[in-house]
């Protein structure tokens, strides 16, 4: 497997992507690079820097009542709520604060909220936060969930995105596909690596990479 290299954000030297070229499988596609977001999601100083970068998209323009976190972005979500609150972003909650929540997934793969959490979504202005937005599958499921529970999506943000828009919603991100030279993803049944007989270097899940 080729060596890992680092890409720095031009806006904050604490925000760095570790990129490993290779042949990797996700639940929805095959990709030619593993983007390691572990420390950006888990280390407080980096998560706070990511949150500050994301918050600039919504200051003074967007009402946010709840941040729905996907892909283990809860720490970033908490810092993002603080950034938005401190910057004076409006919310319509009776408590005057922003909720930070994560949906559950049932046996059929659908995203749901428990009864005690539903009031935090119903009729609320929602900011959807993800680690990556590539194939759109996770975003689609999240949109269906938020719509089902009568939330209004005010914005979608991710650390990394491979697209500018999914289902009519613009994707705001810290890093874009164009920042990683040659980055590409393929349907698992139409992967050029597989067609050439190349074995997988690893399997990627929300938790990270499992090398093979």
CSV table of C-alpha atoms in Angstrom, one decimal:
chain,number,residue,atom,x,y,z
A,1,UNK,CA,0.0,0.0,0.0
A,2,UNK,CA,1.4,3.4,-0.9
A,3,UNK,CA,2.6,5.8,1.7
A,4,UNK,CA,0.2,8.2,3.5
A,5,UNK,CA,0.5,11.9,2.8
A,6,UNK,CA,-1.0,14.9,4.5
A,7,UNK,CA,-3.1,17.8,3.1
A,8,UNK,CA,-3.3,20.9,5.2
A,9,UNK,CA,-6.3,23.3,5.3
A,10,UNK,CA,-5.3,26.7,4.1
A,11,UNK,CA,-7.5,28.3,6.7
A,12,UNK,CA,-6.3,26.6,9.9
A,13,UNK,CA,-3.1,24.6,10.5
A,14,UNK,CA,-4.8,22.3,13.0
A,15,UNK,CA,-7.0,20.9,10.2
A,16,UNK,CA,-5.2,18.2,8.3
A,17,UNK,CA,-6.2,15.2,6.2
A,18,UNK,CA,-4.2,12.0,6.1
A,19,UNK,CA,-4.6,10.4,2.7
A,20,UNK,CA,-3.5,6.9,1.8
A,21,UNK,CA,-3.8,5.9,-1.9
A,22,UNK,CA,-4.9,2.4,-2.7
A,23,UNK,CA,-8.0,0.2,-3.4
A,24,UNK,CA,-10.6,0.4,-0.6
A,25,UNK,CA,-14.2,-0.6,-0.2
A,26,UNK,CA,-16.9,1.3,1.7
A,27,UNK,CA,-20.5,0.1,2.2
A,28,UNK,CA,-21.6,1.9,-1.0
A,29,UNK,CA,-18.6,2.1,-3.3
A,30,UNK,CA,-14.9,1.4,-4.0
A,31,UNK,CA,-12.5,4.4,-3.7
A,32,UNK,CA,-8.8,5.0,-4.6
A,33,UNK,CA,-7.8,6.7,-1.4
A,34,UNK,CA,-8.5,6.3,2.3
A,35,UNK,CA,-9.1,9.7,4.0
A,36,UNK,CA,-8.4,9.4,7.7
A,37,UNK,CA,-10.7,11.8,9.6
A,38,UNK,CA,-10.2,10.1,13.0
A,39,UNK,CA,-8.3,12.9,14.9
A,40,UNK,CA,-10.5,15.6,13.3
A,41,UNK,CA,-13.5,13.9,14.8
A,42,UNK,CA,-12.0,12.8,18.1
A,43,UNK,CA,-9.3,15.3,19.2
A,44,UNK,CA,-10.8,18.3,20.9
A,45,UNK,CA,-8.4,20.9,19.4
A,46,UNK,CA,-8.9,19.7,15.9
A,47,UNK,CA,-12.7,19.1,16.2
A,48,UNK,CA,-13.0,22.7,17.5
A,49,UNK,CA,-11.0,24.0,14.6
A,50,UNK,CA,-13.2,22.1,12.1
A,51,UNK,CA,-16.4,23.4,13.8
A,52,UNK,CA,-15.1,27.0,13.6
A,53,UNK,CA,-14.4,26.6,9.9
A,54,UNK,CA,-17.9,25.1,9.2
A,55,UNK,CA,-19.6,27.8,11.3
A,56,UNK,CA,-18.6,30.6,9.0
A,57,UNK,CA,-21.1,29.3,6.4
A,58,UNK,CA,-24.1,29.9,8.7
A,59,UNK,CA,-23.3,33.0,10.7
A,60,UNK,CA,-25.9,35.8,10.4
A,61,UNK,CA,-27.7,34.0,7.6
A,62,UNK,CA,-29.2,30.8,9.0
A,63,UNK,CA,-31.6,29.8,11.8
A,64,UNK,CA,-30.3,26.6,13.5
A,65,UNK,CA,-32.2,24.8,16.2
A,66,UNK,CA,-30.6,21.4,16.0
A,67,UNK,CA,-27.4,19.8,14.6
A,68,UNK,CA,-27.9,16.2,13.5
A,69,UNK,CA,-24.5,14.4,13.6
A,70,UNK,CA,-23.7,11.5,11.3
A,71,UNK,CA,-20.5,9.4,11.0
A,72,UNK,CA,-19.3,10.0,14.5
A,73,UNK,CA,-19.2,13.8,14.2
A,74,UNK,CA,-20.7,14.4,17.7
A,75,UNK,CA,-17.7,16.2,19.1
A,76,UNK,CA,-17.5,18.5,16.2
A,77,UNK,CA,-21.3,19.0,16.4
A,78,UNK,CA,-21.0,20.1,20.1
A,79,UNK,CA,-18.3,22.6,19.3
A,80,UNK,CA,-20.2,23.8,16.2
A,81,UNK,CA,-23.3,24.5,18.4
A,82,UNK,CA,-21.1,26.6,20.7
A,83,UNK,CA,-19.6,28.5,17.7
A,84,UNK,CA,-23.0,29.3,16.3
A,85,UNK,CA,-24.5,30.2,19.6
A,86,UNK,CA,-21.6,32.5,20.5
A,87,UNK,CA,-21.8,34.2,17.0
A,88,UNK,CA,-25.4,35.1,17.5
A,89,UNK,CA,-27.0,32.6,15.1
A,90,UNK,CA,-30.7,32.6,15.8
A,91,UNK,CA,-32.6,29.5,17.1
A,92,UNK,CA,-36.3,29.1,17.7
A,93,UNK,CA,-36.0,26.8,20.7
A,94,UNK,CA,-37.7,27.8,23.9
A,95,UNK,CA,-34.4,27.3,25.7
A,96,UNK,CA,-32.5,29.5,23.3
A,97,UNK,CA,-29.9,26.8,22.7
A,98,UNK,CA,-29.0,24.4,19.9
A,99,UNK,CA,-29.6,20.7,20.3
A,100,UNK,CA,-26.9,18.2,19.2
A,101,UNK,CA,-28.3,14.7,18.4
A,102,UNK,CA,-27.6,11.5,16.4
A,103,UNK,CA,-30.3,9.3,14.9
A,104,UNK,CA,-30.5,5.5,15.5
A,105,UNK,CA,-30.5,2.9,12.7
A,106,UNK,CA,-33.0,0.1,12.7
A,107,UNK,CA,-32.7,-3.4,11.3
A,108,UNK,CA,-33.8,-2.3,7.9
A,109,UNK,CA,-31.1,0.4,7.7
A,110,UNK,CA,-33.6,3.3,8.2
A,111,UNK,CA,-32.6,6.2,10.5
A,112,UNK,CA,-35.0,6.9,13.3
A,113,UNK,CA,-35.3,9.0,16.5
A,114,UNK,CA,-36.6,7.8,19.8
A,115,UNK,CA,-39.8,9.4,21.1
A,116,UNK,CA,-38.0,11.6,23.6
A,117,UNK,CA,-35.8,13.1,20.8
A,118,UNK,CA,-38.5,13.7,18.2
A,119,UNK,CA,-39.5,17.1,19.7
A,120,UNK,CA,-36.0,18.2,19.1
A,121,UNK,CA,-36.5,17.7,15.3
A,122,UNK,CA,-40.2,18.3,14.7
A,123,UNK,CA,-40.8,21.8,13.3
A,124,UNK,CA,-37.1,22.6,13.9
A,125,UNK,CA,-34.4,24.2,11.7
A,126,UNK,CA,-31.8,21.4,11.1
A,127,UNK,CA,-28.2,21.5,10.2
A,128,UNK,CA,-27.0,18.1,9.0
A,129,UNK,CA,-23.3,17.3,9.8
A,130,UNK,CA,-21.3,14.5,8.2
A,131,UNK,CA,-17.8,13.3,8.1
A,132,UNK,CA,-17.9,12.7,4.3
A,133,UNK,CA,-20.4,13.2,1.5
A,134,UNK,CA,-19.5,11.1,-1.5
A,135,UNK,CA,-22.1,8.8,-3.0
A,136,UNK,CA,-25.0,10.6,-1.4
A,137,UNK,CA,-26.4,7.4,0.2
A,138,UNK,CA,-26.0,8.6,3.8
A,139,UNK,CA,-27.2,12.1,3.0
A,140,UNK,CA,-30.3,10.6,1.3
A,141,UNK,CA,-31.2,8.5,4.3
A,142,UNK,CA,-30.6,11.5,6.6
A,143,UNK,CA,-32.8,13.7,4.5
A,144,UNK,CA,-35.6,11.1,4.5
A,145,UNK,CA,-35.4,10.8,8.2
A,146,UNK,CA,-35.4,14.6,8.9
A,147,UNK,CA,-38.3,15.1,6.5
A,148,UNK,CA,-40.3,12.2,8.1
A,149,UNK,CA,-40.0,13.8,11.5
A,150,UNK,CA,-41.0,17.2,10.1
A,151,UNK,CA,-37.7,18.9,10.4
A,152,UNK,CA,-36.5,21.6,7.9
A,153,UNK,CA,-33.0,21.3,6.5
A,154,UNK,CA,-31.2,24.6,6.6
A,155,UNK,CA,-27.8,23.3,5.6
A,156,UNK,CA,-25.6,20.3,5.1
A,157,UNK,CA,-21.9,20.4,6.0
A,158,UNK,CA,-19.1,17.8,6.0
A,159,UNK,CA,-15.4,17.6,6.6
A,160,UNK,CA,-14.9,16.1,3.1
A,161,UNK,CA,-17.1,16.1,0.1
A,162,UNK,CA,-16.8,14.6,-3.4
A,163,UNK,CA,-19.7,16.6,-4.8
A,164,UNK,CA,-21.0,20.2,-4.6
A,165,UNK,CA,-24.7,19.2,-4.3
A,166,UNK,CA,-26.8,16.2,-3.3
A,167,UNK,CA,-30.5,16.1,-4.0
A,168,UNK,CA,-30.7,19.8,-4.6
A,169,UNK,CA,-28.9,20.7,-1.3
A,170,UNK,CA,-25.5,22.4,-1.6
A,171,UNK,CA,-22.8,20.7,0.5
A,172,UNK,CA,-20.5,22.9,2.5
A,173,UNK,CA,-17.2,21.3,3.4
A,174,UNK,CA,-13.7,21.9,4.8
A,175,UNK,CA,-12.1,19.8,2.1
A,176,UNK,CA,-13.3,19.0,-1.4
A,177,UNK,CA,-12.5,16.1,-3.9
A,178,UNK,CA,-10.4,18.6,-5.9
A,179,UNK,CA,-8.0,19.0,-3.0
A,180,UNK,CA,-7.0,15.3,-3.4
A,181,UNK,CA,-5.3,14.8,-6.7
A,182,UNK,CA,-6.8,11.9,-8.7
A,183,UNK,CA,-9.4,11.0,-6.0
A,184,UNK,CA,-12.2,9.0,-7.4
A,185,UNK,CA,-15.0,6.5,-6.4
A,186,UNK,CA,-16.6,3.7,-8.3
A,187,UNK,CA,-19.7,1.5,-8.0
A,188,UNK,CA,-18.6,-1.8,-6.4
A,189,UNK,CA,-19.8,-3.7,-9.5
A,190,UNK,CA,-17.9,-1.4,-11.9
A,191,UNK,CA,-14.6,-0.9,-10.2
A,192,UNK,CA,-11.5,-0.6,-12.5
A,193,UNK,CA,-9.3,-2.0,-9.7
A,194,UNK,CA,-11.4,-5.1,-9.4
A,195,UNK,CA,-11.6,-5.5,-13.2
A,196,UNK,CA,-7.8,-5.5,-13.3
A,197,UNK,CA,-7.6,-8.1,-10.6
A,198,UNK,CA,-6.2,-5.8,-7.9
A,199,UNK,CA,-7.1,-7.0,-4.4
A,200,UNK,CA,-8.5,-4.6,-1.8
A,201,UNK,CA,-6.1,-2.9,0.5
A,202,UNK,CA,-8.8,-2.4,3.2
A,203,UNK,CA,-12.4,-1.9,4.2
A,204,UNK,CA,-13.6,1.5,5.4
A,205,UNK,CA,-16.3,1.9,8.0
A,206,UNK,CA,-17.4,4.9,10.1
A,207,UNK,CA,-14.8,3.9,12.7
A,208,UNK,CA,-11.9,3.9,10.2
A,209,UNK,CA,-9.9,1.5,8.1
A,210,UNK,CA,-9.4,-2.3,8.5
A,211,UNK,CA,-6.4,-3.3,6.4
A,212,UNK,CA,-6.5,-6.6,4.6
